[in-house]
Amino acid sequence: MTEQSGAQSAVRVVDVWYEVDSRWVLKGVSLEVRAGEIFAIMGPSGCGKTTLLKLVGGLIKPQRGEIWIGDVEISRLSETALTPVRKQVGLVFQYAALFDSLTVYDNVAFGVRRHITRREEEVAKIVRQRLEMVGMAGTEKLYPAQLSGGMQKRVGLARALAMNPRIVLYDEPTAGLDPIMAETIDRLIVDTTRRLKVTSLVVSHDIISVFHIADRVAMLHEGQIVACGSPEELRADTNPVVRRFLQAGGIIRDGQTAVIQEHDR
């Protein structure tokens, strides 16, 4: 692929293989995430979703294949060379991964102080803006233990957005949440993606959430992409593996498409 094509996309994964304990977790995975879209990767537990997200985030490296962030291929970069690329990518962890000993303010400010500015008035402005954006204004002095799971996830998103990333990676953003809070997180992903004009890559086994928010969806099964397209295209996919997964998730029933109200975009 040429650098020109890379400039037209935010993320490209090209024939990636990843092995753990002599088992191939990912087997020749290729996909492209377009700039500004919400791209979701779904599939059952253990299919390689989170592994793929870690590869895109530069946390691990593949045994084979290429991973492009914009026009930079990151899989062979040294840690030093990878640092500026990582600053362009925000990661929202499944369980928020907040520092228990730090307040909400200091959690959100952590990366800003290290990589953007040490002037506290500028730090405070960024923290305030990002907390307001995720509906967590006024919580600056609280500690993670004082927050619900959904509130912790919103603070985790504020921390990722504080670095002004071009790409935000979400690992199971609605896991462990009740339906109302899951709906809130879904809308927050859509709103922040559109408002900040970032690219969002979401990994989830929550099919309802995926079909609510995604512009395009890829399905991973046993380490391989078995389908990729718009939600409408996946509903019409005839692959038995895809159909069984969507039926189990209530997206299609008895050969008919279930009615799922998509969020306003």
Short mmCIF file of C-alpha atoms in Angstrom, two decimals:
data_model
loop_
_atom_site.label_atom_id
_atom_site.label_comp_id
_atom_site.label_asym_id
_atom_site.label_seq_id
_atom_site.Cartn_x
_atom_site.Cartn_y
_atom_site.Cartn_z
CA MET A 1 0.00 0.00 0.00
CA THR A 2 1.25 3.46 -0.81
CA GLU A 3 1.75 6.32 1.60
CA GLN A 4 -0.92 8.21 -0.31
CA SER A 5 -3.55 5.59 0.57
CA GLY A 6 -2.35 5.67 4.17
CA ALA A 7 -2.99 9.42 4.35
CA GLN A 8 -6.64 8.73 3.48
CA SER A 9 -7.11 6.37 6.40
CA ALA A 10 -6.52 6.57 10.13
CA VAL A 11 -5.57 2.94 10.76
CA ARG A 12 -4.56 0.08 8.48
CA VAL A 13 -3.89 -3.47 9.59
CA VAL A 14 -2.22 -5.49 6.83
CA ASP A 15 -2.00 -9.32 7.01
CA VAL A 16 -1.28 -9.34 10.75
CA TRP A 17 -0.45 -12.56 12.58
CA TYR A 18 -0.03 -12.75 16.35
CA GLU A 19 1.01 -15.81 18.33
CA VAL A 20 0.76 -16.63 22.04
CA ASP A 21 2.10 -19.89 23.48
CA SER A 22 2.39 -21.52 20.05
CA ARG A 23 -1.22 -20.59 19.21
CA TRP A 24 -2.12 -18.08 16.51
CA VAL A 25 -4.53 -15.61 18.13
CA LEU A 26 -4.74 -13.55 14.91
CA LYS A 27 -4.31 -15.18 11.51
CA GLY A 28 -3.80 -12.83 8.59
CA VAL A 29 -6.05 -9.99 9.76
CA SER A 30 -6.43 -7.01 7.42
CA LEU A 31 -8.71 -4.00 7.83
CA GLU A 32 -8.81 -0.26 7.23
CA VAL A 33 -10.36 2.36 9.48
CA ARG A 34 -11.26 5.58 7.71
CA ALA A 35 -10.51 8.94 9.27
CA GLY A 36 -13.46 10.29 11.26
CA GLU A 37 -15.53 7.11 11.42
CA ILE A 38 -16.64 4.89 14.26
CA PHE A 39 -15.35 1.43 13.39
CA ALA A 40 -16.35 -1.48 15.61
CA ILE A 41 -14.78 -4.90 15.93
CA MET A 42 -17.15 -7.49 17.38
CA GLY A 43 -16.95 -11.18 18.09
CA PRO A 44 -17.18 -13.72 20.90
CA SER A 45 -14.84 -13.72 23.90
CA GLY A 46 -11.39 -15.02 23.04
CA CYS A 47 -11.58 -14.28 19.32
CA GLY A 48 -8.67 -11.80 19.39
CA LYS A 49 -10.48 -8.44 19.63
CA THR A 50 -8.51 -6.97 22.52
CA THR A 51 -5.25 -8.34 21.11
CA LEU A 52 -5.94 -6.48 17.87
CA LEU A 53 -6.67 -3.27 19.80
CA LYS A 54 -3.36 -3.59 21.71
CA LEU A 55 -1.51 -4.05 18.43
CA VAL A 56 -3.07 -0.89 16.97
CA GLY A 57 -2.20 0.98 20.17
CA GLY A 58 1.43 -0.11 19.90
CA LEU A 59 1.30 -1.98 23.23
CA ILE A 60 2.41 -5.25 21.60
CA LYS A 61 3.96 -6.14 18.24
CA PRO A 62 2.85 -8.73 15.66
CA GLN A 63 5.02 -11.63 14.52
CA ARG A 64 4.02 -10.84 10.93
CA GLY A 65 2.25 -8.08 9.05
CA GLU A 66 2.05 -4.29 9.21
CA ILE A 67 0.14 -1.78 11.32
CA TRP A 68 -0.17 1.76 10.02
CA ILE A 69 -1.23 4.83 12.01
CA GLY A 70 -1.80 7.36 9.26
CA ASP A 71 1.26 7.03 7.04
CA VAL A 72 3.55 5.60 9.75
CA GLU A 73 4.10 1.83 9.99
CA ILE A 74 4.50 1.20 13.73
CA SER A 75 5.11 -2.53 14.12
CA ARG A 76 8.89 -2.27 13.72
CA LEU A 77 9.46 1.04 15.50
CA SER A 78 11.63 1.30 18.60
CA GLU A 79 10.01 2.48 21.83
CA THR A 80 11.60 5.91 21.33
CA ALA A 81 10.30 6.24 17.78
CA LEU A 82 6.87 4.96 18.83
CA THR A 83 6.34 7.61 21.52
CA PRO A 84 5.18 10.47 19.24
CA VAL A 85 2.81 8.11 17.44
CA ARG A 86 1.29 6.94 20.72
CA LYS A 87 0.51 10.55 21.61
CA GLN A 88 -1.90 10.56 18.67
CA VAL A 89 -3.79 7.55 20.04
CA GLY A 90 -5.99 7.59 23.15
CA LEU A 91 -6.90 4.29 24.83
CA VAL A 92 -10.01 3.87 26.97
CA PHE A 93 -9.54 0.66 28.96
CA GLN A 94 -12.31 -1.82 29.75
CA TYR A 95 -12.14 -1.15 33.49
CA ALA A 96 -11.08 2.52 33.22
CA ALA A 97 -7.61 1.75 34.72
CA LEU A 98 -7.61 4.92 36.78
CA PHE A 99 -4.91 5.50 39.38
CA ASP A 100 -6.62 4.74 42.71
CA SER A 101 -4.34 7.05 44.67
CA LEU A 102 -5.02 10.06 42.42
CA THR A 103 -8.05 12.32 42.31
CA VAL A 104 -10.17 12.62 39.19
CA TYR A 105 -8.36 15.88 38.42
CA ASP A 106 -4.91 14.30 38.68
CA ASN A 107 -5.96 11.23 36.69
CA VAL A 108 -7.10 13.39 33.77
CA ALA A 109 -4.09 15.68 34.13
CA PHE A 110 -1.55 12.85 34.25
CA GLY A 111 -0.66 12.66 30.54
CA VAL A 112 -1.13 16.39 30.00
CA ARG A 113 1.55 17.20 32.57
CA ARG A 114 3.96 14.68 31.07
CA HIS A 115 3.50 15.42 27.38
CA ILE A 116 1.72 18.74 26.78
CA THR A 117 2.37 21.40 29.44
CA ARG A 118 3.53 21.83 33.02
CA ARG A 119 1.81 25.20 33.44
CA GLU A 120 -0.92 24.38 35.92
CA GLU A 121 -3.36 26.98 34.63
CA GLU A 122 -3.24 25.33 31.22
CA VAL A 123 -3.56 21.88 32.78
CA ALA A 124 -6.61 23.02 34.74
CA LYS A 125 -8.27 24.40 31.62
CA ILE A 126 -7.80 21.15 29.69
CA VAL A 127 -9.02 19.03 32.61
CA ARG A 128 -12.10 21.20 33.11
CA GLN A 129 -13.00 21.14 29.41
CA ARG A 130 -12.67 17.36 29.08
CA LEU A 131 -14.59 16.60 32.26
CA GLU A 132 -17.40 18.90 31.14
CA MET A 133 -17.45 17.15 27.77
CA VAL A 134 -18.06 13.74 29.36
CA GLY A 135 -20.56 15.02 31.92
CA MET A 136 -18.25 14.79 34.92
CA ALA A 137 -17.81 18.46 35.85
CA GLY A 138 -17.51 18.99 39.59
CA THR A 139 -15.88 15.64 40.33
CA GLU A 140 -12.29 16.86 40.28
CA LYS A 141 -11.64 16.22 43.98
CA LEU A 142 -13.17 12.74 44.09
CA TYR A 143 -11.18 9.50 44.02
CA PRO A 144 -11.96 6.52 41.72
CA ALA A 145 -13.34 4.50 44.66
CA GLN A 146 -16.03 7.16 45.08
CA LEU A 147 -17.26 6.75 41.50
CA SER A 148 -19.60 4.22 39.92
CA GLY A 149 -18.34 2.03 37.09
CA GLY A 150 -19.96 4.23 34.48
CA MET A 151 -18.49 7.37 36.02
CA GLN A 152 -15.04 5.80 36.05
CA LYS A 153 -15.37 5.00 32.34
CA ARG A 154 -16.30 8.60 31.61
CA VAL A 155 -13.25 9.83 33.53
CA GLY A 156 -11.15 7.34 31.57
CA LEU A 157 -12.50 8.85 28.35
CA ALA A 158 -11.77 12.37 29.61
CA ARG A 159 -8.18 11.31 30.36
CA ALA A 160 -7.78 9.91 26.83
CA LEU A 161 -9.30 13.02 25.22
CA ALA A 162 -7.11 15.35 27.29
CA MET A 163 -4.18 14.42 25.06
CA ASN A 164 -6.04 15.65 21.93
CA PRO A 165 -5.65 12.32 20.10
CA ARG A 166 -6.53 11.78 16.46
CA ILE A 167 -7.63 8.22 17.21
CA VAL A 168 -9.45 6.85 20.27
CA LEU A 169 -9.43 3.11 21.02
CA TYR A 170 -12.20 1.67 23.21
CA ASP A 171 -11.88 -1.75 24.84
CA GLU A 172 -15.35 -3.12 25.75
CA PRO A 173 -16.70 0.35 26.70
CA THR A 174 -20.11 -0.91 27.92
CA ALA A 175 -18.92 -4.06 29.74
CA GLY A 176 -20.39 -4.38 33.23
CA LEU A 177 -22.80 -1.47 32.84
CA ASP A 178 -26.56 -1.46 33.23
CA PRO A 179 -28.56 -0.73 30.03
CA ILE A 180 -29.14 2.95 30.88
CA MET A 181 -25.46 3.65 31.56
CA ALA A 182 -24.45 1.61 28.49
CA GLU A 183 -26.74 3.85 26.43
CA THR A 184 -25.07 6.89 27.98
CA ILE A 185 -21.60 5.64 27.06
CA ASP A 186 -22.77 4.81 23.52
CA ARG A 187 -24.03 8.36 23.01
CA LEU A 188 -20.86 9.77 24.51
CA ILE A 189 -18.72 7.84 22.01
CA VAL A 190 -20.81 9.14 19.10
CA ASP A 191 -20.92 12.72 20.41
CA THR A 192 -17.19 12.99 21.12
CA THR A 193 -16.27 11.39 17.80
CA ARG A 194 -18.36 13.90 15.85
CA ARG A 195 -17.60 16.93 18.01
CA LEU A 196 -13.82 16.46 18.10
CA LYS A 197 -13.58 14.93 14.61
CA VAL A 198 -11.56 11.99 15.90
CA THR A 199 -11.52 8.42 14.64
CA SER A 200 -12.97 5.83 17.02
CA LEU A 201 -12.08 2.14 17.02
CA VAL A 202 -14.35 0.19 19.35
CA VAL A 203 -13.85 -3.43 20.41
CA SER A 204 -16.95 -5.04 21.90
CA HIS A 205 -18.96 -8.22 22.21
CA ASP A 206 -22.05 -6.08 22.99
CA ILE A 207 -23.81 -6.42 19.63
CA ILE A 208 -26.63 -4.00 20.43
CA SER A 209 -24.10 -1.30 21.35
CA VAL A 210 -22.06 -1.97 18.20
CA PHE A 211 -25.09 -1.65 15.94
CA HIS A 212 -26.17 1.52 17.73
CA ILE A 213 -22.98 3.46 17.19
CA ALA A 214 -20.84 2.06 14.38
CA ASP A 215 -20.46 3.40 10.85
CA ARG A 216 -18.81 0.11 9.90
CA VAL A 217 -18.35 -3.20 11.68
CA ALA A 218 -15.89 -6.07 11.33
CA MET A 219 -16.51 -9.47 12.88
CA LEU A 220 -13.62 -11.54 14.20
CA HIS A 221 -14.01 -15.29 14.49
CA GLU A 222 -11.20 -17.61 15.53
CA GLY A 223 -8.59 -14.96 14.75
CA GLN A 224 -9.87 -14.02 11.29
CA ILE A 225 -12.14 -11.33 9.85
CA VAL A 226 -15.22 -13.15 8.55
CA ALA A 227 -17.29 -10.07 7.64
CA CYS A 228 -16.83 -6.31 7.30
CA GLY A 229 -19.22 -3.57 6.23
CA SER A 230 -21.97 -1.25 7.38
CA PRO A 231 -24.45 -2.52 10.00
CA GLU A 232 -26.97 -2.97 7.19
CA GLU A 233 -24.49 -5.04 5.18
CA LEU A 234 -23.76 -7.29 8.16
CA ARG A 235 -27.47 -7.81 8.77
CA ALA A 236 -27.73 -9.09 5.20
CA ASP A 237 -24.57 -11.25 5.36
CA THR A 238 -25.26 -14.91 4.61
CA ASN A 239 -22.20 -16.33 6.39
CA PRO A 240 -23.61 -18.84 8.93
CA VAL A 241 -21.11 -17.75 11.59
CA VAL A 242 -22.18 -14.11 11.25
CA ARG A 243 -25.88 -14.94 11.22
CA ARG A 244 -25.66 -17.11 14.34
CA PHE A 245 -23.82 -14.36 16.21
CA LEU A 246 -26.34 -11.68 15.19
CA GLN A 247 -29.27 -13.94 16.00
CA ALA A 248 -27.83 -14.64 19.46
CA GLY A 249 -27.49 -10.89 19.98
CA GLY A 250 -31.02 -10.10 18.88
CA ILE A 251 -30.04 -8.18 15.74
CA ILE A 252 -31.81 -10.64 13.45
CA ARG A 253 -34.59 -13.07 14.33
CA ASP A 254 -35.89 -15.96 12.27
CA GLY A 255 -34.27 -14.58 9.17
CA GLN A 256 -35.73 -11.10 9.73
CA THR A 257 -33.86 -7.95 10.72
CA ALA A 258 -34.63 -6.78 14.24
CA VAL A 259 -35.54 -3.13 14.62
CA ILE A 260 -32.61 -1.30 16.19
CA GLN A 261 -32.89 2.45 16.57
CA GLU A 262 -29.55 4.00 15.63
CA HIS A 263 -28.28 7.10 17.37
CA ASP A 264 -28.49 10.42 15.62
CA ARG A 265 -25.23 11.21 13.90
#
